[in-house]
Amino acid sequence: MEKWYKDIYRRNLIDMHINDTDDEYLSNFNAGKAIFLMNMFEYSFNLTSVDLCSFDTSQTIYFNNMFSNTGIKYLNLSNFNTVNSRKMSSMFNNSTFLTSLNLSSFN
């Protein structure tokens, strides 16, 4: 049986609150059809790092609070495609542990 996250049919990935990372889970996660990634990692205090290199955000419009209130220290979003983004408010709100952030591909 295929893993559910390899072919996401839902377009709303809201309030997932992912607390721990599973490298296989996130590396195979297909966000390509997701319009909403709001609150995806919000309040994930135990999360200190996350690899989102495989995330396809070309269809994503809403990134609100995606990384708010997390324990993430280093975040590389250089592959994020934000050309269709309409709202990114509070995307990093209260991310007090964040010391390194790469946003070089943000449009």
JSON list of C-alpha atoms in Angstrom, two decimals:
[
{"chain": "A", "resi": 1, "resn": "MET", "atom": "CA", "xyz": [0.00, 0.00, 0.00]},
{"chain": "A", "resi": 2, "resn": "GLU", "atom": "CA", "xyz": [1.33, 3.39, -0.97]},
{"chain": "A", "resi": 3, "resn": "LYS", "atom": "CA", "xyz": [1.93, 5.96, 1.71]},
{"chain": "A", "resi": 4, "resn": "TRP", "atom": "CA", "xyz": [-0.90, 8.54, 1.79]},
{"chain": "A", "resi": 5, "resn": "TYR", "atom": "CA", "xyz": [1.43, 11.50, 1.57]},
{"chain": "A", "resi": 6, "resn": "LYS", "atom": "CA", "xyz": [2.98, 10.49, -1.76]},
{"chain": "A", "resi": 7, "resn": "ASP", "atom": "CA", "xyz": [-0.01, 11.74, -3.71]},
{"chain": "A", "resi": 8, "resn": "ILE", "atom": "CA", "xyz": [-1.99, 14.35, -1.84]},
{"chain": "A", "resi": 9, "resn": "TYR", "atom": "CA", "xyz": [-5.40, 15.01, -3.29]},
{"chain": "A", "resi": 10, "resn": "ARG", "atom": "CA", "xyz": [-6.45, 17.50, -0.67]},
{"chain": "A", "resi": 11, "resn": "ARG", "atom": "CA", "xyz": [-5.63, 21.10, -1.35]},
{"chain": "A", "resi": 12, "resn": "ASN", "atom": "CA", "xyz": [-5.91, 22.25, 2.27]},
{"chain": "A", "resi": 13, "resn": "LEU", "atom": "CA", "xyz": [-3.15, 21.23, 4.68]},
{"chain": "A", "resi": 14, "resn": "ILE", "atom": "CA", "xyz": [-4.19, 23.38, 7.62]},
{"chain": "A", "resi": 15, "resn": "ASP", "atom": "CA", "xyz": [-3.46, 22.93, 11.32]},
{"chain": "A", "resi": 16, "resn": "MET", "atom": "CA", "xyz": [-1.35, 19.82, 10.91]},
{"chain": "A", "resi": 17, "resn": "HIS", "atom": "CA", "xyz": [0.88, 20.87, 13.83]},
{"chain": "A", "resi": 18, "resn": "ILE", "atom": "CA", "xyz": [3.67, 18.43, 13.01]},
{"chain": "A", "resi": 19, "resn": "ASN", "atom": "CA", "xyz": [5.62, 17.97, 16.24]},
{"chain": "A", "resi": 20, "resn": "ASP", "atom": "CA", "xyz": [8.38, 15.60, 15.19]},
{"chain": "A", "resi": 21, "resn": "THR", "atom": "CA", "xyz": [9.98, 15.09, 11.86]},
{"chain": "A", "resi": 22, "resn": "ASP", "atom": "CA", "xyz": [10.20, 11.78, 10.15]},
{"chain": "A", "resi": 23, "resn": "ASP", "atom": "CA", "xyz": [12.73, 12.18, 7.35]},
{"chain": "A", "resi": 24, "resn": "GLU", "atom": "CA", "xyz": [10.89, 9.74, 5.11]},
{"chain": "A", "resi": 25, "resn": "TYR", "atom": "CA", "xyz": [7.56, 11.45, 5.74]},
{"chain": "A", "resi": 26, "resn": "LEU", "atom": "CA", "xyz": [8.72, 14.95, 4.86]},
{"chain": "A", "resi": 27, "resn": "SER", "atom": "CA", "xyz": [11.06, 13.96, 2.02]},
{"chain": "A", "resi": 28, "resn": "ASN", "atom": "CA", "xyz": [8.20, 12.16, 0.25]},
{"chain": "A", "resi": 29, "resn": "PHE", "atom": "CA", "xyz": [5.50, 14.64, 1.17]},
{"chain": "A", "resi": 30, "resn": "ASN", "atom": "CA", "xyz": [3.80, 15.98, -1.95]},
{"chain": "A", "resi": 31, "resn": "ALA", "atom": "CA", "xyz": [2.54, 19.48, -1.29]},
{"chain": "A", "resi": 32, "resn": "GLY", "atom": "CA", "xyz": [2.28, 20.25, -5.00]},
{"chain": "A", "resi": 33, "resn": "LYS", "atom": "CA", "xyz": [-1.49, 20.58, -5.02]},
{"chain": "A", "resi": 34, "resn": "ALA", "atom": "CA", "xyz": [-1.80, 22.32, -1.67]},
{"chain": "A", "resi": 35, "resn": "ILE", "atom": "CA", "xyz": [-3.21, 25.84, -1.69]},
{"chain": "A", "resi": 36, "resn": "PHE", "atom": "CA", "xyz": [-3.21, 26.24, 2.09]},
{"chain": "A", "resi": 37, "resn": "LEU", "atom": "CA", "xyz": [-0.13, 25.41, 4.19]},
{"chain": "A", "resi": 38, "resn": "MET", "atom": "CA", "xyz": [-1.35, 27.55, 7.06]},
{"chain": "A", "resi": 39, "resn": "ASN", "atom": "CA", "xyz": [-0.33, 26.52, 10.59]},
{"chain": "A", "resi": 40, "resn": "MET", "atom": "CA", "xyz": [1.40, 23.41, 9.27]},
{"chain": "A", "resi": 41, "resn": "PHE", "atom": "CA", "xyz": [4.18, 23.46, 11.86]},
{"chain": "A", "resi": 42, "resn": "GLU", "atom": "CA", "xyz": [2.67, 25.98, 14.29]},
{"chain": "A", "resi": 43, "resn": "TYR", "atom": "CA", "xyz": [3.21, 25.17, 17.98]},
{"chain": "A", "resi": 44, "resn": "SER", "atom": "CA", "xyz": [5.65, 22.40, 17.11]},
{"chain": "A", "resi": 45, "resn": "PHE", "atom": "CA", "xyz": [7.93, 23.27, 20.00]},
{"chain": "A", "resi": 46, "resn": "ASN", "atom": "CA", "xyz": [9.82, 19.97, 19.84]},
{"chain": "A", "resi": 47, "resn": "LEU", "atom": "CA", "xyz": [10.68, 20.51, 16.21]},
{"chain": "A", "resi": 48, "resn": "THR", "atom": "CA", "xyz": [14.25, 21.88, 15.98]},
{"chain": "A", "resi": 49, "resn": "SER", "atom": "CA", "xyz": [15.01, 21.23, 12.31]},
{"chain": "A", "resi": 50, "resn": "VAL", "atom": "CA", "xyz": [13.07, 20.31, 9.21]},
{"chain": "A", "resi": 51, "resn": "ASP", "atom": "CA", "xyz": [14.15, 19.53, 5.65]},
{"chain": "A", "resi": 52, "resn": "LEU", "atom": "CA", "xyz": [11.68, 20.95, 3.16]},
{"chain": "A", "resi": 53, "resn": "CYS", "atom": "CA", "xyz": [13.88, 20.70, 0.05]},
{"chain": "A", "resi": 54, "resn": "SER", "atom": "CA", "xyz": [11.33, 18.49, -1.70]},
{"chain": "A", "resi": 55, "resn": "PHE", "atom": "CA", "xyz": [8.32, 20.72, -1.03]},
{"chain": "A", "resi": 56, "resn": "ASP", "atom": "CA", "xyz": [6.62, 21.97, -4.19]},
{"chain": "A", "resi": 57, "resn": "THR", "atom": "CA", "xyz": [4.92, 25.21, -3.18]},
{"chain": "A", "resi": 58, "resn": "SER", "atom": "CA", "xyz": [4.17, 26.45, -6.70]},
{"chain": "A", "resi": 59, "resn": "GLN", "atom": "CA", "xyz": [0.38, 26.22, -6.11]},
{"chain": "A", "resi": 60, "resn": "THR", "atom": "CA", "xyz": [0.40, 27.42, -2.50]},
{"chain": "A", "resi": 61, "resn": "ILE", "atom": "CA", "xyz": [-1.39, 30.70, -1.83]},
{"chain": "A", "resi": 62, "resn": "TYR", "atom": "CA", "xyz": [-1.57, 30.84, 1.98]},
{"chain": "A", "resi": 63, "resn": "PHE", "atom": "CA", "xyz": [1.48, 30.36, 4.20]},
{"chain": "A", "resi": 64, "resn": "ASN", "atom": "CA", "xyz": [0.06, 32.09, 7.30]},
{"chain": "A", "resi": 65, "resn": "ASN", "atom": "CA", "xyz": [1.61, 30.98, 10.61]},
{"chain": "A", "resi": 66, "resn": "MET", "atom": "CA", "xyz": [3.34, 28.08, 8.90]},
{"chain": "A", "resi": 67, "resn": "PHE", "atom": "CA", "xyz": [6.34, 28.20, 11.27]},
{"chain": "A", "resi": 68, "resn": "SER", "atom": "CA", "xyz": [4.90, 30.25, 14.13]},
{"chain": "A", "resi": 69, "resn": "ASN", "atom": "CA", "xyz": [5.90, 29.25, 17.65]},
{"chain": "A", "resi": 70, "resn": "THR", "atom": "CA", "xyz": [8.28, 26.44, 16.71]},
{"chain": "A", "resi": 71, "resn": "GLY", "atom": "CA", "xyz": [11.60, 25.28, 18.11]},
{"chain": "A", "resi": 72, "resn": "ILE", "atom": "CA", "xyz": [13.20, 25.37, 14.65]},
{"chain": "A", "resi": 73, "resn": "LYS", "atom": "CA", "xyz": [16.72, 26.84, 14.68]},
{"chain": "A", "resi": 74, "resn": "TYR", "atom": "CA", "xyz": [17.71, 26.63, 11.00]},
{"chain": "A", "resi": 75, "resn": "LEU", "atom": "CA", "xyz": [15.32, 26.86, 8.09]},
{"chain": "A", "resi": 76, "resn": "ASN", "atom": "CA", "xyz": [16.20, 26.68, 4.42]},
{"chain": "A", "resi": 77, "resn": "LEU", "atom": "CA", "xyz": [13.29, 27.72, 2.22]},
{"chain": "A", "resi": 78, "resn": "SER", "atom": "CA", "xyz": [15.44, 28.52, -0.81]},
{"chain": "A", "resi": 79, "resn": "ASN", "atom": "CA", "xyz": [13.41, 26.12, -2.97]},
{"chain": "A", "resi": 80, "resn": "PHE", "atom": "CA", "xyz": [10.02, 27.61, -2.03]},
{"chain": "A", "resi": 81, "resn": "ASN", "atom": "CA", "xyz": [8.14, 29.04, -5.00]},
{"chain": "A", "resi": 82, "resn": "THR", "atom": "CA", "xyz": [6.05, 31.92, -3.69]},
{"chain": "A", "resi": 83, "resn": "VAL", "atom": "CA", "xyz": [4.95, 33.41, -7.00]},
{"chain": "A", "resi": 84, "resn": "ASN", "atom": "CA", "xyz": [1.27, 32.57, -6.26]},
{"chain": "A", "resi": 85, "resn": "SER", "atom": "CA", "xyz": [1.40, 33.55, -2.61]},
{"chain": "A", "resi": 86, "resn": "ARG", "atom": "CA", "xyz": [-1.28, 35.94, -1.41]},
{"chain": "A", "resi": 87, "resn": "LYS", "atom": "CA", "xyz": [-0.84, 35.77, 2.34]},
{"chain": "A", "resi": 88, "resn": "MET", "atom": "CA", "xyz": [2.23, 35.08, 4.47]},
{"chain": "A", "resi": 89, "resn": "SER", "atom": "CA", "xyz": [1.23, 36.93, 7.62]},
{"chain": "A", "resi": 90, "resn": "SER", "atom": "CA", "xyz": [2.87, 35.76, 10.83]},
{"chain": "A", "resi": 91, "resn": "MET", "atom": "CA", "xyz": [4.70, 33.03, 8.94]},
{"chain": "A", "resi": 92, "resn": "PHE", "atom": "CA", "xyz": [7.55, 33.15, 11.50]},
{"chain": "A", "resi": 93, "resn": "ASN", "atom": "CA", "xyz": [5.71, 34.77, 14.40]},
{"chain": "A", "resi": 94, "resn": "ASN", "atom": "CA", "xyz": [7.31, 34.02, 17.79]},
{"chain": "A", "resi": 95, "resn": "SER", "atom": "CA", "xyz": [9.94, 31.76, 16.24]},
{"chain": "A", "resi": 96, "resn": "THR", "atom": "CA", "xyz": [12.41, 32.87, 18.87]},
{"chain": "A", "resi": 97, "resn": "PHE", "atom": "CA", "xyz": [14.79, 29.93, 18.35]},
{"chain": "A", "resi": 98, "resn": "LEU", "atom": "CA", "xyz": [15.24, 30.69, 14.66]},
{"chain": "A", "resi": 99, "resn": "THR", "atom": "CA", "xyz": [18.83, 31.84, 14.06]},
{"chain": "A", "resi": 100, "resn": "SER", "atom": "CA", "xyz": [19.30, 31.09, 10.34]},
{"chain": "A", "resi": 101, "resn": "LEU", "atom": "CA", "xyz": [16.71, 31.60, 7.61]},
{"chain": "A", "resi": 102, "resn": "ASN", "atom": "CA", "xyz": [17.22, 31.31, 3.84]},
{"chain": "A", "resi": 103, "resn": "LEU", "atom": "CA", "xyz": [14.50, 33.02, 1.81]},
{"chain": "A", "resi": 104, "resn": "SER", "atom": "CA", "xyz": [16.59, 33.55, -1.32]},
{"chain": "A", "resi": 105, "resn": "SER", "atom": "CA", "xyz": [13.94, 32.23, -3.75]},
{"chain": "A", "resi": 106, "resn": "PHE", "atom": "CA", "xyz": [11.00, 34.19, -2.38]},
{"chain": "A", "resi": 107, "resn": "ASN", "atom": "CA", "xyz": [9.34, 36.20, -5.16]}
]
